[in-house]
Short mmCIF file of C-alpha atoms in Angstrom, two decimals:
data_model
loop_
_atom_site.label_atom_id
_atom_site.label_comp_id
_atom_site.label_asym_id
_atom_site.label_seq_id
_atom_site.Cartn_x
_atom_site.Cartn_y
_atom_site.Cartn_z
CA UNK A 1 151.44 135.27 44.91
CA UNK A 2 153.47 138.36 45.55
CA UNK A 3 151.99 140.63 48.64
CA UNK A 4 151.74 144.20 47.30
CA UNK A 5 152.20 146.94 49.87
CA UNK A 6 148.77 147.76 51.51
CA UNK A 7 147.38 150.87 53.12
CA UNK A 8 144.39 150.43 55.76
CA UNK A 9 141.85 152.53 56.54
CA UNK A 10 139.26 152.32 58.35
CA UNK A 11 135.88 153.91 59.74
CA UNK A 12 135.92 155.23 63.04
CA UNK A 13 132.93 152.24 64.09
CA UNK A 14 134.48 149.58 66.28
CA UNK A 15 133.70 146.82 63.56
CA UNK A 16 136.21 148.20 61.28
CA UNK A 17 138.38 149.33 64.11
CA UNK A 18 138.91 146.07 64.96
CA UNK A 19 139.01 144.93 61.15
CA UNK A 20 141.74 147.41 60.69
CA UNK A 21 143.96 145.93 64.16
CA UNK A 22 143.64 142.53 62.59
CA UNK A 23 144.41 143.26 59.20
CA UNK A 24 147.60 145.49 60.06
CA UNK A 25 148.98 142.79 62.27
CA UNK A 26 148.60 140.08 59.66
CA UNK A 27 150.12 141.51 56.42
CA UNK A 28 151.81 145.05 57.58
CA UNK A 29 150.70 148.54 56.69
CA UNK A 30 151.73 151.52 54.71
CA UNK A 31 151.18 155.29 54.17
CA UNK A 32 148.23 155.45 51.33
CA UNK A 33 151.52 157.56 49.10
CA UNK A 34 153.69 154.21 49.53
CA UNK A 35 151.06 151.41 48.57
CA UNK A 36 150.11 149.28 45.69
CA UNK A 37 146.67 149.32 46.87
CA UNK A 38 144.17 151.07 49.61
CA UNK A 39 141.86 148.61 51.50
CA UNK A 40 139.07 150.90 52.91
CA UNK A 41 137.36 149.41 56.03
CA UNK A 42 133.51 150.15 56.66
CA UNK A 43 130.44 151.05 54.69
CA UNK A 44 130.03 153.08 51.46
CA UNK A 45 130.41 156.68 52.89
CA UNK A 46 134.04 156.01 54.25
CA UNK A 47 134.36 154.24 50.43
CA UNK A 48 133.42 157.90 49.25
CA UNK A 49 135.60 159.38 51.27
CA UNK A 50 138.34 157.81 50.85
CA UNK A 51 138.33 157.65 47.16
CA UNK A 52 137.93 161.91 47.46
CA UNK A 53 140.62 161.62 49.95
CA UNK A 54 142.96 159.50 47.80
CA UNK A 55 142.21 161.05 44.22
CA UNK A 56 146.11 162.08 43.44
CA UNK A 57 147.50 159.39 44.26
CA UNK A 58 146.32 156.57 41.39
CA UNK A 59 146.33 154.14 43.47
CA UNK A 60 143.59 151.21 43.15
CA UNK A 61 140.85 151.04 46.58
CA UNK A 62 139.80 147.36 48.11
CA UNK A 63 136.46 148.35 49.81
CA UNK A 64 135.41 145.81 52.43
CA UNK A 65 132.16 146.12 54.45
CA UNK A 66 132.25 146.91 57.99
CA UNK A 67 128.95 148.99 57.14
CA UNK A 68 125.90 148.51 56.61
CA UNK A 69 124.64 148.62 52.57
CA UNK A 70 128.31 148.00 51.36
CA UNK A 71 127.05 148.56 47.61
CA UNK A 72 130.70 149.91 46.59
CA UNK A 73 132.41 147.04 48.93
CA UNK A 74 133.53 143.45 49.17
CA UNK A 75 132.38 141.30 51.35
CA UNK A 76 134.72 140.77 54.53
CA UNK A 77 137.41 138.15 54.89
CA UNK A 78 140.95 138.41 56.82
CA UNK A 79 142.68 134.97 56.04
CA UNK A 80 142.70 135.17 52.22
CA UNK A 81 143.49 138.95 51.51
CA UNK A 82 146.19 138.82 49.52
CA UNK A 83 144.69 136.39 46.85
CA UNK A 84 141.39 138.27 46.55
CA UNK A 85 143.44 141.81 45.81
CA UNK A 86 145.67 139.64 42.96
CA UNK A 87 142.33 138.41 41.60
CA UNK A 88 140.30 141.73 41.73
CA UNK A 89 139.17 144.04 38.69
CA UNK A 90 139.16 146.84 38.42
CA UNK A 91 136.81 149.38 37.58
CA UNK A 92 137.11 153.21 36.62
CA UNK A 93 134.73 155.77 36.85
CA UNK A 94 135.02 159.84 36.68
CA UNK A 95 133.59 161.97 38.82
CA UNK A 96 130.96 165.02 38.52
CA UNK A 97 132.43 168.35 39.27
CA UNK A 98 129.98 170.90 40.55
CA UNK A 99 130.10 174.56 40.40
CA UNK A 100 127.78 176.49 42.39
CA UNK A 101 126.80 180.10 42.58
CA UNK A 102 125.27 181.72 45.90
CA UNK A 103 122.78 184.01 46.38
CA UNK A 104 125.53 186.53 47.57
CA UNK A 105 127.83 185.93 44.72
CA UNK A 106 130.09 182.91 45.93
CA UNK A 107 131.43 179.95 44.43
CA UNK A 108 131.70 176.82 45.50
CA UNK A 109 133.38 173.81 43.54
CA UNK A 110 133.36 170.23 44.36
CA UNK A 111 133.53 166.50 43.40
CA UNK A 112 130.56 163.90 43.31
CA UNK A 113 131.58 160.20 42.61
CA UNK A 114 127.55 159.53 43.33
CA UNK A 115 125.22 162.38 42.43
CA UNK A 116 124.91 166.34 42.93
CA UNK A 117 121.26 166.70 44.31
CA UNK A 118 119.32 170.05 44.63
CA UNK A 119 117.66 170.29 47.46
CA UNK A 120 114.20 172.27 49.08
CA UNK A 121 115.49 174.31 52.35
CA UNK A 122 112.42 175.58 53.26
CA UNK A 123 109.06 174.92 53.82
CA UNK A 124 107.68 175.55 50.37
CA UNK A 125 108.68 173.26 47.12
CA UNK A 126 111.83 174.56 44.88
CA UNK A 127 111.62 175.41 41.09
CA UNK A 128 113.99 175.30 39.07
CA UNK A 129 115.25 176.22 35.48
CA UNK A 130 116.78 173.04 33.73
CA UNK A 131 119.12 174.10 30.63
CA UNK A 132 121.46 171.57 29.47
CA UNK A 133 124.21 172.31 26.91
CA UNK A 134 123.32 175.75 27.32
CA UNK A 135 119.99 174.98 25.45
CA UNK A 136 116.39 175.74 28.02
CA UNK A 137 115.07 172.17 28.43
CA UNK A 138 112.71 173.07 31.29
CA UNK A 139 111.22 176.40 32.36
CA UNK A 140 110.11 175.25 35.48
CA UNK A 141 110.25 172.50 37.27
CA UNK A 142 108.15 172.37 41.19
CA UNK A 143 109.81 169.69 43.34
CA UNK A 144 111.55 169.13 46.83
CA UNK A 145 114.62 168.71 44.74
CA UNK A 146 116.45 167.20 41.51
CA UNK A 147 119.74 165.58 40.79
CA UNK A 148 122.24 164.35 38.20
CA UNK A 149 123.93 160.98 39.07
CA UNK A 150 126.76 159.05 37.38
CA UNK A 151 126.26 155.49 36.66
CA UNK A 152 128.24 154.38 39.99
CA UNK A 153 125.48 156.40 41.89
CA UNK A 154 122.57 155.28 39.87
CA UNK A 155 121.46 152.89 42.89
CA UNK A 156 121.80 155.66 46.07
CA UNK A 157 119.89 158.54 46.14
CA UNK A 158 118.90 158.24 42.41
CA UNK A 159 117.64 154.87 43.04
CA UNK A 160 115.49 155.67 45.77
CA UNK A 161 114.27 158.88 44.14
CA UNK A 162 112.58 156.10 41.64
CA UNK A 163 115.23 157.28 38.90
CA UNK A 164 117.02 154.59 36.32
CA UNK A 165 119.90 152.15 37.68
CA UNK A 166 122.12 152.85 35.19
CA UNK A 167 124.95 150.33 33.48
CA UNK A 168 129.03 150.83 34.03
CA UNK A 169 130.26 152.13 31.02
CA UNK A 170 127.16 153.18 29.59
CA UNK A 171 128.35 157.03 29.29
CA UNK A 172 125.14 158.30 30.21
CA UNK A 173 123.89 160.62 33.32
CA UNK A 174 120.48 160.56 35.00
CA UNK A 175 118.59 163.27 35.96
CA UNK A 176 115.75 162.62 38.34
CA UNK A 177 113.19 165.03 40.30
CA UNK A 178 111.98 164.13 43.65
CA UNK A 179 108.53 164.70 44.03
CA UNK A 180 107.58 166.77 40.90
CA UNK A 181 104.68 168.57 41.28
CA UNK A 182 104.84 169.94 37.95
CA UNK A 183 105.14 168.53 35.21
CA UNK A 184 103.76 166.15 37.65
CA UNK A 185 104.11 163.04 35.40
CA UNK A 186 107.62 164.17 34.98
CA UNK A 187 110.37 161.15 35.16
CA UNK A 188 113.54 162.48 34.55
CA UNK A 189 116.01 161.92 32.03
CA UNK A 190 118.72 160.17 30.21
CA UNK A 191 122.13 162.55 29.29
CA UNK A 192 125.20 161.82 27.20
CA UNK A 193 128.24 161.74 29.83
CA UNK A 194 129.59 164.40 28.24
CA UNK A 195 126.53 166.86 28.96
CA UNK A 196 126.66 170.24 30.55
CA UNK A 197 123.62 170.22 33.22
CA UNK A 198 122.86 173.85 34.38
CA UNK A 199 120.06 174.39 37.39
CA UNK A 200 118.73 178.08 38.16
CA UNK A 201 117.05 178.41 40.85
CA UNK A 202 113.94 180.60 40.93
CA UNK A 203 113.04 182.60 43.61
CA UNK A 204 115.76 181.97 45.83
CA UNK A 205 115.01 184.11 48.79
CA UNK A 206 111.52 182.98 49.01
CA UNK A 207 112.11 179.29 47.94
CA UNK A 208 116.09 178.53 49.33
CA UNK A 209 117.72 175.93 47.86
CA UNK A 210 120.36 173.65 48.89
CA UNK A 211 122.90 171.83 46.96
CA UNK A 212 125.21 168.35 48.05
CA UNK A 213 127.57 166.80 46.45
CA UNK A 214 128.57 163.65 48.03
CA UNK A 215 127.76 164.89 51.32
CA UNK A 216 129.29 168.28 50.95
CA UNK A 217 126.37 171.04 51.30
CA UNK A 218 126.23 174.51 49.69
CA UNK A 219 123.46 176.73 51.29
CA UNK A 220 121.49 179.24 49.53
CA UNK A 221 122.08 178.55 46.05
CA UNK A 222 121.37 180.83 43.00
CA UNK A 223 122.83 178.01 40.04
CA UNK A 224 124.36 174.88 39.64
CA UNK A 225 126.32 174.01 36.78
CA UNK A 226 127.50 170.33 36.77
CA UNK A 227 129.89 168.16 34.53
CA UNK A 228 131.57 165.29 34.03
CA UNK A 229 135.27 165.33 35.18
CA UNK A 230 137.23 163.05 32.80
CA UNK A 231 140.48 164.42 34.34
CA UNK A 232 139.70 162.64 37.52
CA UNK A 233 139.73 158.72 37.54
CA UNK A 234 138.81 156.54 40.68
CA UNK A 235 140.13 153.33 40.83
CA UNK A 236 137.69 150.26 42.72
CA UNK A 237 139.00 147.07 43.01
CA UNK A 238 136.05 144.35 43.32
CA UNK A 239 135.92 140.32 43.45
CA UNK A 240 135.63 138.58 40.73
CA UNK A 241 131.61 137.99 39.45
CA UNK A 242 131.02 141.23 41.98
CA UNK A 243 132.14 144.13 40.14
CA UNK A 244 130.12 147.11 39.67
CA UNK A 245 128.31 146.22 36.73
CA UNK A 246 127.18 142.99 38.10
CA UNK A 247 125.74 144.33 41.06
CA UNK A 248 124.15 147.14 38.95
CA UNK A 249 122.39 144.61 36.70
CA UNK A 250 120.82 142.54 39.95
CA UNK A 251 119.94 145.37 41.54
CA UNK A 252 117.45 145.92 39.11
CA UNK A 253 115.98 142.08 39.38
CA UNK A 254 115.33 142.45 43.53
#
């Protein structure tokens, strides 16, 4: 089998430092802007990372776990590399782009492969206005927080926040509160993809909110509007009978 041209990279944790040593020696390494394909080294935060990092360039990412969970990543082999990346599939998924307004009258934009989570940053419990395609769905919701999270991020935060796993390719969103206190029986929601998910916060200066997308933290929040970003496709390469949508469905029989 032909040997495309591979970029490494690699977590700063010595597991994948020494992953990426080995695997450089063995079959070369490129810039990411001259490869065929990106193998990312370590767990699925440097996965994120690199797939915000790498976004322009259309070029496929090889995850392969040096971390710890590894849900976006293949397990870890060095001898049989090159056959695994001429056997992988591929899978495509679109981001969420997040706008968000400040209590002082900035704006912040950025990507969320996972989820956009509102967060409580004080000591008493958000609320928040829900409207979705511009239409009031909620008045009020009481929580520590609520997020929107794509199908790809159904089993992170979402999962733990006792929201749905959701299929690949099922063009749906979920929205899920943590800890509602009212409605308390509350449980979230389904969303077309192509939904427009708008969150005002209520009370800001006495109850501050927070919000994060993918690890990137806007403080003191007066709204969040969040979509779906067609525009922007991510590329992840998995082994066969391991893609995304496999894992998704046995995640939901453990």
């Amino acid at each position: 089998m032909p040997q495309p041209k591979i970029a490494f990279v690699a977590s700063p944790v010595p597991t994948a430092q020494s992953a990426l040593r080995e695997l450089s020696e063995r079959y070369g390494d490129v810039p990411p802007d001259q490869a065929d394909v990106i193998v990312a080294l370590g767990g699925d935060g440097f996965m994120l990372d690199t797939l915000h990092g790498t976004q322009g360039l259309d070029v496929p990412v090889y995850g392969m776990n040096r971390g710890t969970v590894g849900f976006l990543m293949n397990e870890f082999h060095a001898e049989d590399l090159v056959e695994r990346l001429n056997a992988a599939v591929e899978e495509v998924i679109n981001p969420l782009a997040m706008t968000a307004l400040t209590v002082d009258g900035h704006m912040h934009e950025a990507l969320a492969i996972n989820e956009v989570s509102l967060l409580r940053a004080g000591p008493q419990a958000a609320k928040l206005r829900i409207t979705v395609d511009s239409k009031l769905r909620m008045p009020e919701l009481v929580c520590d927080g609520a997020l929107l999270a794509t199908p790809a991020g159904s089993t992170a935060y979402n999962y733990s926040a006792h929201g749905p796993i959701l299929p690949i390719g099922s063009d749906v969103l979920a929205l899920t509160a943590m800890s509602a206190f009212r409605p308390r029986r509350w449980r979230g929601a389904l969303l077309p993809k192509r939904a427009v998910v708008r969150f005002d916060v209520i009370d800001p200066g006495k109850r501050p909110v927070m919000a994060d997308a993918d690890g990137k933290s806007v403080r003191n929040v007066a709204s969040v509007e969040i979509r779906s970003e067609p525009m922007v496709k991510h590329r992840i390469l998995f082994d066969p009978g391991h893609g995304l949508e496999e894992r998704l469905i046995r995640e939901q029989f453990v």
